[in-house]
PDB file of C-alpha atoms in Angstrom:
ATOM      1  CA  UNK V   1     112.564 121.102  94.282  1.00 65.00           C
ATOM      2  CA  UNK V   2     110.167 122.202  96.981  1.00 72.00           C
ATOM      3  CA  UNK V   3     111.806 122.687 100.353  1.00 84.00           C
ATOM      4  CA  UNK V   4     110.297 122.733 103.799  1.00 90.00           C
ATOM      5  CA  UNK V   5     112.454 124.204 106.517  1.00 92.00           C
ATOM      6  CA  UNK V   6     111.782 123.163 110.095  1.00 94.00           C
ATOM      7  CA  UNK V   7     113.417 124.911 113.027  1.00 95.00           C
ATOM      8  CA  UNK V   8     114.883 124.117 115.467  1.00 96.00           C
ATOM      9  CA  UNK V   9     116.233 120.682 114.687  1.00 93.00           C
ATOM     10  CA  UNK V  10     116.834 119.952 118.358  1.00 94.00           C
ATOM     11  CA  UNK V  11     115.610 121.603 121.502  1.00 96.00           C
ATOM     12  CA  UNK V  12     115.988 120.814 125.173  1.00 97.00           C
ATOM     13  CA  UNK V  13     113.700 122.562 127.597  1.00 96.00           C
ATOM     14  CA  UNK V  14     112.748 122.370 131.226  1.00 96.00           C
ATOM     15  CA  UNK V  15     109.462 120.940 132.378  1.00 97.00           C
ATOM     16  CA  UNK V  16     106.752 123.578 132.508  1.00 97.00           C
ATOM     17  CA  UNK V  17     108.156 125.796 129.790  1.00 97.00           C
ATOM     18  CA  UNK V  18     106.785 126.255 126.279  1.00 97.00           C
ATOM     19  CA  UNK V  19     108.551 125.492 123.033  1.00 97.00           C
ATOM     20  CA  UNK V  20     107.741 126.803 119.562  1.00 97.00           C
ATOM     21  CA  UNK V  21     108.617 124.866 116.411  1.00 97.00           C
ATOM     22  CA  UNK V  22     108.478 126.577 113.024  1.00 97.00           C
ATOM     23  CA  UNK V  23     107.716 125.038 109.672  1.00 95.00           C
ATOM     24  CA  UNK V  24     108.315 127.112 106.546  1.00 94.00           C
ATOM     25  CA  UNK V  25     107.751 126.355 102.899  1.00 91.00           C
ATOM     26  CA  UNK V  26     110.655 128.091 101.196  1.00 90.00           C
ATOM     27  CA  UNK V  27     109.719 128.129  97.520  1.00 84.00           C
ATOM     28  CA  UNK V  28     106.023 127.357  97.358  1.00 84.00           C
ATOM     29  CA  UNK V  29     102.808 128.354  99.042  1.00 84.00           C
ATOM     30  CA  UNK V  30     101.492 125.731 101.393  1.00 84.00           C
ATOM     31  CA  UNK V  31      97.749 125.834 101.691  1.00 81.00           C
ATOM     32  CA  UNK V  32      97.847 122.852 104.011  1.00 86.00           C
ATOM     33  CA  UNK V  33     100.445 121.828 106.567  1.00 91.00           C
ATOM     34  CA  UNK V  34     100.522 118.709 108.690  1.00 92.00           C
ATOM     35  CA  UNK V  35     102.165 118.072 112.042  1.00 95.00           C
ATOM     36  CA  UNK V  36     103.290 114.591 112.990  1.00 93.00           C
ATOM     37  CA  UNK V  37     104.799 113.079 116.082  1.00 93.00           C
ATOM     38  CA  UNK V  38     106.968 109.998 116.182  1.00 85.00           C
ATOM     39  CA  UNK V  39     107.745 107.935 119.241  1.00 78.00           C
ATOM     40  CA  UNK V  40     110.707 105.558 119.167  1.00 73.00           C
ATOM     41  CA  UNK V  41     109.991 102.490 117.048  1.00 69.00           C
ATOM     42  CA  UNK V  42     106.521 103.743 116.212  1.00 73.00           C
ATOM     43  CA  UNK V  43     104.841 105.248 113.197  1.00 75.00           C
ATOM     44  CA  UNK V  44     104.601 108.898 112.397  1.00 83.00           C
ATOM     45  CA  UNK V  45     101.262 109.819 113.925  1.00 87.00           C
ATOM     46  CA  UNK V  46      99.318 112.726 112.503  1.00 89.00           C
ATOM     47  CA  UNK V  47      98.613 115.282 115.223  1.00 93.00           C
ATOM     48  CA  UNK V  48      96.809 117.976 113.305  1.00 93.00           C
ATOM     49  CA  UNK V  49      96.108 119.486 109.935  1.00 91.00           C
ATOM     50  CA  UNK V  50      96.249 123.219 109.457  1.00 89.00           C
ATOM     51  CA  UNK V  51      94.947 125.281 106.589  1.00 85.00           C
ATOM     52  CA  UNK V  52      96.141 128.822 106.137  1.00 81.00           C
ATOM     53  CA  UNK V  53      93.910 131.316 107.869  1.00 81.00           C
ATOM     54  CA  UNK V  54      91.714 128.817 109.672  1.00 83.00           C
ATOM     55  CA  UNK V  55      91.803 126.802 112.859  1.00 87.00           C
ATOM     56  CA  UNK V  56      93.739 123.570 112.880  1.00 92.00           C
ATOM     57  CA  UNK V  57      91.934 120.242 112.842  1.00 91.00           C
ATOM     58  CA  UNK V  58      93.280 117.989 115.556  1.00 94.00           C
ATOM     59  CA  UNK V  59      93.295 114.213 115.512  1.00 91.00           C
ATOM     60  CA  UNK V  60      91.507 112.331 118.219  1.00 90.00           C
ATOM     61  CA  UNK V  61      93.469 112.233 121.434  1.00 92.00           C
ATOM     62  CA  UNK V  62      95.616 115.275 120.690  1.00 94.00           C
ATOM     63  CA  UNK V  63      95.141 118.091 123.196  1.00 94.00           C
ATOM     64  CA  UNK V  64      94.553 121.285 121.254  1.00 93.00           C
ATOM     65  CA  UNK V  65      95.272 123.465 124.268  1.00 94.00           C
ATOM     66  CA  UNK V  66      98.618 121.807 124.753  1.00 96.00           C
ATOM     67  CA  UNK V  67      99.736 121.707 121.131  1.00 97.00           C
ATOM     68  CA  UNK V  68      98.915 125.113 119.708  1.00 96.00           C
ATOM     69  CA  UNK V  69      99.099 125.341 115.951  1.00 94.00           C
ATOM     70  CA  UNK V  70      99.102 128.575 114.014  1.00 91.00           C
ATOM     71  CA  UNK V  71      99.121 128.825 110.222  1.00 88.00           C
ATOM     72  CA  UNK V  72      99.043 132.548 109.758  1.00 82.00           C
ATOM     73  CA  UNK V  73     100.558 132.690 106.296  1.00 88.00           C
ATOM     74  CA  UNK V  74     100.904 130.505 103.231  1.00 87.00           C
ATOM     75  CA  UNK V  75     104.534 129.826 104.062  1.00 91.00           C
ATOM     76  CA  UNK V  76     104.603 129.435 107.833  1.00 93.00           C
ATOM     77  CA  UNK V  77     103.015 127.178 110.398  1.00 94.00           C
ATOM     78  CA  UNK V  78     104.067 126.945 114.023  1.00 95.00           C
ATOM     79  CA  UNK V  79     103.550 124.304 116.672  1.00 97.00           C
ATOM     80  CA  UNK V  80     103.840 125.429 120.282  1.00 97.00           C
ATOM     81  CA  UNK V  81     104.110 122.791 122.968  1.00 97.00           C
ATOM     82  CA  UNK V  82     102.789 124.545 126.043  1.00 97.00           C
ATOM     83  CA  UNK V  83     103.791 123.651 129.591  1.00 96.00           C
ATOM     84  CA  UNK V  84     105.949 120.836 128.301  1.00 96.00           C
ATOM     85  CA  UNK V  85     106.424 117.686 130.330  1.00 96.00           C
ATOM     86  CA  UNK V  86     108.894 114.816 129.909  1.00 95.00           C
ATOM     87  CA  UNK V  87     106.230 112.705 128.226  1.00 94.00           C
ATOM     88  CA  UNK V  88     106.101 115.314 125.439  1.00 95.00           C
ATOM     89  CA  UNK V  89     109.657 114.414 124.509  1.00 94.00           C
ATOM     90  CA  UNK V  90     109.443 113.133 120.969  1.00 92.00           C
ATOM     91  CA  UNK V  91     110.311 113.749 117.348  1.00 91.00           C
ATOM     92  CA  UNK V  92     107.995 116.260 115.684  1.00 94.00           C
ATOM     93  CA  UNK V  93     107.899 116.622 111.938  1.00 93.00           C
ATOM     94  CA  UNK V  94     105.898 118.869 109.673  1.00 94.00           C
ATOM     95  CA  UNK V  95     104.908 118.502 106.079  1.00 91.00           C
ATOM     96  CA  UNK V  96     103.343 120.825 103.545  1.00 89.00           C
ATOM     97  CA  UNK V  97     101.307 120.479 100.420  1.00 81.00           C
ATOM     98  CA  UNK V  98     100.413 123.119  97.879  1.00 71.00           C
ATOM     99  CA  UNK V  99      97.308 121.527  96.382  1.00 60.00           C
ATOM    100  CA  UNK V 100      94.867 118.855  97.434  1.00 53.00           C
ATOM    101  CA  UNK V 101      94.937 115.242  96.434  1.00 51.00           C
ATOM    102  CA  UNK V 102      97.413 112.390  96.348  1.00 50.00           C
ATOM    103  CA  UNK V 103      98.998 113.639  93.149  1.00 57.00           C
ATOM    104  CA  UNK V 104     100.295 116.633  95.017  1.00 63.00           C
ATOM    105  CA  UNK V 105     103.266 115.376  96.976  1.00 70.00           C
ATOM    106  CA  UNK V 106     103.905 116.059 100.608  1.00 79.00           C
ATOM    107  CA  UNK V 107     107.136 117.886 101.337  1.00 85.00           C
ATOM    108  CA  UNK V 108     108.596 117.165 104.736  1.00 87.00           C
ATOM    109  CA  UNK V 109     110.728 119.164 107.100  1.00 90.00           C
ATOM    110  CA  UNK V 110     113.744 117.573 108.748  1.00 88.00           C
ATOM    111  CA  UNK V 111     111.988 117.199 112.059  1.00 91.00           C
ATOM    112  CA  UNK V 112     112.565 118.544 115.558  1.00 94.00           C
ATOM    113  CA  UNK V 113     113.830 116.408 118.410  1.00 92.00           C
ATOM    114  CA  UNK V 114     112.270 117.756 121.606  1.00 95.00           C
ATOM    115  CA  UNK V 115     113.667 116.689 124.958  1.00 95.00           C
ATOM    116  CA  UNK V 116     111.920 117.878 128.095  1.00 96.00           C
ATOM    117  CA  UNK V 117     113.930 117.537 131.279  1.00 96.00           C
TER     118      UNK V 117
ATOM    119  CA  UNK W   1      90.703 101.598 110.504  1.00 78.00           C
ATOM    120  CA  UNK W   2      93.400 102.051 107.950  1.00 82.00           C
ATOM    121  CA  UNK W   3      96.887 100.982 108.939  1.00 87.00           C
ATOM    122  CA  UNK W   4     100.272 100.019 107.604  1.00 92.00           C
ATOM    123  CA  UNK W   5     102.457  97.266 109.012  1.00 92.00           C
ATOM    124  CA  UNK W   6     106.079  97.458 108.114  1.00 92.00           C
ATOM    125  CA  UNK W   7     108.981  95.113 108.631  1.00 85.00           C
ATOM    126  CA  UNK W   8     110.890  96.016 111.749  1.00 84.00           C
ATOM    127  CA  UNK W   9     114.502  96.879 111.473  1.00 84.00           C
ATOM    128  CA  UNK W  10     117.203  97.583 111.645  1.00 93.00           C
ATOM    129  CA  UNK W  11     118.391  95.886 108.488  1.00 95.00           C
ATOM    130  CA  UNK W  12     122.093  95.623 107.782  1.00 97.00           C
ATOM    131  CA  UNK W  13     123.296  94.482 104.386  1.00 97.00           C
ATOM    132  CA  UNK W  14     126.558  94.325 102.533  1.00 97.00           C
ATOM    133  CA  UNK W  15     126.963  96.416  99.427  1.00 97.00           C
ATOM    134  CA  UNK W  16     125.419  94.829  96.318  1.00 97.00           C
ATOM    135  CA  UNK W  17     123.119  92.607  98.376  1.00 98.00           C
ATOM    136  CA  UNK W  18     119.449  92.217  97.532  1.00 98.00           C
ATOM    137  CA  UNK W  19     117.013  94.229  99.624  1.00 97.00           C
ATOM    138  CA  UNK W  20     113.432  93.499 100.576  1.00 97.00           C
ATOM    139  CA  UNK W  21     111.482  95.535 103.101  1.00 97.00           C
ATOM    140  CA  UNK W  22     108.019  94.130 103.698  1.00 97.00           C
ATOM    141  CA  UNK W  23     104.940  96.297 103.944  1.00 97.00           C
ATOM    142  CA  UNK W  24     101.334  95.194 104.289  1.00 97.00           C
ATOM    143  CA  UNK W  25      98.300  97.340 104.729  1.00 95.00           C
ATOM    144  CA  UNK W  26      94.747  97.271 106.008  1.00 92.00           C
ATOM    145  CA  UNK W  27      92.286  99.522 104.259  1.00 89.00           C
ATOM    146  CA  UNK W  28      88.921  99.586 102.616  1.00 83.00           C
ATOM    147  CA  UNK W  29      88.592 100.404  98.980  1.00 82.00           C
ATOM    148  CA  UNK W  30      91.573 101.200  96.818  1.00 83.00           C
ATOM    149  CA  UNK W  31      94.163 103.300  98.600  1.00 89.00           C
ATOM    150  CA  UNK W  32      97.316 104.694  97.055  1.00 90.00           C
ATOM    151  CA  UNK W  33     100.585 103.363  98.428  1.00 93.00           C
ATOM    152  CA  UNK W  34     103.909 105.093  98.878  1.00 94.00           C
ATOM    153  CA  UNK W  35     107.457 104.545  99.996  1.00 95.00           C
ATOM    154  CA  UNK W  36     109.247 107.487 101.581  1.00 93.00           C
ATOM    155  CA  UNK W  37     112.937 107.629 102.429  1.00 93.00           C
ATOM    156  CA  UNK W  38     114.663 109.682 105.099  1.00 88.00           C
ATOM    157  CA  UNK W  39     118.406 110.103 104.691  1.00 88.00           C
ATOM    158  CA  UNK W  40     120.431 111.060 107.769  1.00 83.00           C
ATOM    159  CA  UNK W  41     119.757 114.634 108.784  1.00 76.00           C
ATOM    160  CA  UNK W  42     117.137 115.213 106.105  1.00 78.00           C
ATOM    161  CA  UNK W  43     113.370 115.242 105.782  1.00 77.00           C
ATOM    162  CA  UNK W  44     111.246 112.519 104.243  1.00 84.00           C
ATOM    163  CA  UNK W  45     111.326 112.292 100.475  1.00 87.00           C
ATOM    164  CA  UNK W  46     108.931 110.451  98.235  1.00 89.00           C
ATOM    165  CA  UNK W  47     110.759 107.462  96.773  1.00 95.00           C
ATOM    166  CA  UNK W  48     108.004 105.832  94.731  1.00 95.00           C
ATOM    167  CA  UNK W  49     104.282 105.335  94.624  1.00 93.00           C
ATOM    168  CA  UNK W  50     101.522 103.173  93.131  1.00 94.00           C
ATOM    169  CA  UNK W  51      97.935 104.258  92.808  1.00 90.00           C
ATOM    170  CA  UNK W  52      96.113 101.092  91.796  1.00 91.00           C
ATOM    171  CA  UNK W  53      96.360  97.329  91.996  1.00 93.00           C
ATOM    172  CA  UNK W  54      99.202  95.726  90.014  1.00 95.00           C
ATOM    173  CA  UNK W  55     100.913  99.081  89.517  1.00 95.00           C
ATOM    174  CA  UNK W  56     104.667  99.007  89.973  1.00 97.00           C
ATOM    175  CA  UNK W  57     106.382 102.071  91.329  1.00 96.00           C
ATOM    176  CA  UNK W  58     110.077 102.454  90.664  1.00 97.00           C
ATOM    177  CA  UNK W  59     112.836 104.973  91.292  1.00 96.00           C
ATOM    178  CA  UNK W  60     116.601 104.898  91.815  1.00 95.00           C
ATOM    179  CA  UNK W  61     116.663 101.122  91.344  1.00 97.00           C
ATOM    180  CA  UNK W  62     113.959 100.539  93.952  1.00 98.00           C
ATOM    181  CA  UNK W  63     110.680  98.869  93.028  1.00 98.00           C
ATOM    182  CA  UNK W  64     107.423  98.026  94.735  1.00 98.00           C
ATOM    183  CA  UNK W  65     104.313  96.396  93.297  1.00 98.00           C
ATOM    184  CA  UNK W  66     100.819  97.077  94.602  1.00 97.00           C
ATOM    185  CA  UNK W  67      99.400  93.618  95.364  1.00 96.00           C
ATOM    186  CA  UNK W  68      95.761  93.851  96.342  1.00 93.00           C
ATOM    187  CA  UNK W  69      95.356  90.097  96.749  1.00 94.00           C
ATOM    188  CA  UNK W  70      98.005  90.046  99.472  1.00 95.00           C
ATOM    189  CA  UNK W  71      97.500  93.677 100.564  1.00 95.00           C
ATOM    190  CA  UNK W  72     101.218  94.243 100.220  1.00 97.00           C
ATOM    191  CA  UNK W  73     103.640  96.787  98.807  1.00 97.00           C
ATOM    192  CA  UNK W  74     107.086  95.330  99.467  1.00 98.00           C
ATOM    193  CA  UNK W  75     110.112  97.440  98.614  1.00 98.00           C
ATOM    194  CA  UNK W  76     112.928  95.759  96.686  1.00 98.00           C
ATOM    195  CA  UNK W  77     116.285  96.654  95.239  1.00 98.00           C
ATOM    196  CA  UNK W  78     118.552  94.262  93.447  1.00 97.00           C
ATOM    197  CA  UNK W  79     121.881  95.698  94.534  1.00 97.00           C
ATOM    198  CA  UNK W  80     122.094  98.146  97.411  1.00 98.00           C
ATOM    199  CA  UNK W  81     124.764 100.779  97.820  1.00 97.00           C
ATOM    200  CA  UNK W  82     126.195 102.465 100.884  1.00 97.00           C
ATOM    201  CA  UNK W  83     124.353 105.611  99.848  1.00 96.00           C
ATOM    202  CA  UNK W  84     121.032 103.771 100.274  1.00 97.00           C
ATOM    203  CA  UNK W  85     121.521 103.768 104.038  1.00 96.00           C
ATOM    204  CA  UNK W  86     118.436 105.537 105.370  1.00 95.00           C
ATOM    205  CA  UNK W  87     115.100 105.002 107.071  1.00 92.00           C
ATOM    206  CA  UNK W  88     112.340 103.803 104.754  1.00 95.00           C
ATOM    207  CA  UNK W  89     108.653 104.427 105.468  1.00 94.00           C
ATOM    208  CA  UNK W  90     105.729 102.707 103.824  1.00 95.00           C
ATOM    209  CA  UNK W  91     102.596 104.870 103.673  1.00 93.00           C
ATOM    210  CA  UNK W  92      98.978 104.697 102.591  1.00 91.00           C
ATOM    211  CA  UNK W  93      96.665 107.398 101.269  1.00 86.00           C
ATOM    212  CA  UNK W  94      92.991 106.677 101.367  1.00 79.00           C
ATOM    213  CA  UNK W  95      90.779 108.305  98.785  1.00 70.00           C
ATOM    214  CA  UNK W  96      88.936 111.203 100.385  1.00 66.00           C
ATOM    215  CA  UNK W  97      91.284 111.372 103.364  1.00 69.00           C
ATOM    216  CA  UNK W  98      93.588 114.270 103.962  1.00 66.00           C
ATOM    217  CA  UNK W  99      96.657 112.568 105.344  1.00 72.00           C
ATOM    218  CA  UNK W 100      98.989 109.646 104.990  1.00 82.00           C
ATOM    219  CA  UNK W 101      99.116 106.651 107.303  1.00 86.00           C
ATOM    220  CA  UNK W 102     102.716 105.666 107.912  1.00 89.00           C
ATOM    221  CA  UNK W 103     104.411 102.458 108.895  1.00 90.00           C
ATOM    222  CA  UNK W 104     106.960 102.487 111.693  1.00 88.00           C
ATOM    223  CA  UNK W 105     109.928 102.915 109.402  1.00 91.00           C
ATOM    224  CA  UNK W 106     112.789 100.518 108.708  1.00 93.00           C
ATOM    225  CA  UNK W 107     116.371 101.602 109.163  1.00 93.00           C
ATOM    226  CA  UNK W 108     118.681 100.228 106.504  1.00 96.00           C
ATOM    227  CA  UNK W 109     122.439 100.266 106.898  1.00 96.00           C
ATOM    228  CA  UNK W 110     124.584  99.176 103.985  1.00 97.00           C
ATOM    229  CA  UNK W 111     128.173  98.348 104.783  1.00 97.00           C
ATOM    230  CA  UNK W 112     131.007  98.375 102.236  1.00 95.00           C
TER     231      UNK W 112
END
C-alpha cells in the first residue's frame, strides 16, 4: 500500500534554533500534502495544505513565517519550524493524497515529536 | 463550524470484551465520516468510513453506523483483541473542503 515516510520521528532542539521535518511519499505522487499538529489530549489540527509547486495555504492562526512549508516535488514536502520556542513543542504529522476528493484516502506519516528546550 | 467530539480515553478492556467508542459531530449538510487507527509507532490508517446517512462502515470486525438523527458515528467491536490496542480517531470530511476534522483520539488498551 501507499507509504508516507516522515523524518525524524523525534527531535530535541534548543530554543532559537530551526528544525526541518521531511515528509515523503514513497510509492506514489502526492499532489497535495497536509501538515497537522497535535497537542496532548487535543485533536489533530490542520496547520497548512501544500500543493506541489505552489505556496502553501495556512490555516487561520498559523504563522507562515514561523512554519515554513516547501513542496518542491511530487514526493517531498518539508516543514521548517524557525526560531523554535518551548511552546512549539508538539507532535507534528503529515499526510499525503494523490487525487482530490474523499474517495482518495489520506496516507499519514508516523509523526514527529518535537521538544524544544 | 464543523467539529468532532470523541469519547475521552484511555479505555482499558479485557480481551474479548465489547468495545464502544463514542463519536458525535457538528456539521452542515452531509459530511463523510471516518475512523482512523494509529498503532504504536505507526502512522494513521483508515479503518472504516461511511459517506451517507444510515451507511455502515466495517473492517477487521469494527463497525460504525452513520446516524444523522443523532449526529453520531460510534465505533463498535464485539470482541476486542490485544492487537487492537491503538489510538482511534474519528474524523469528518465536509463536501467541498480539503481536509479532515479530527476528534481528539481515544487510546484503547486491551489486556490479556
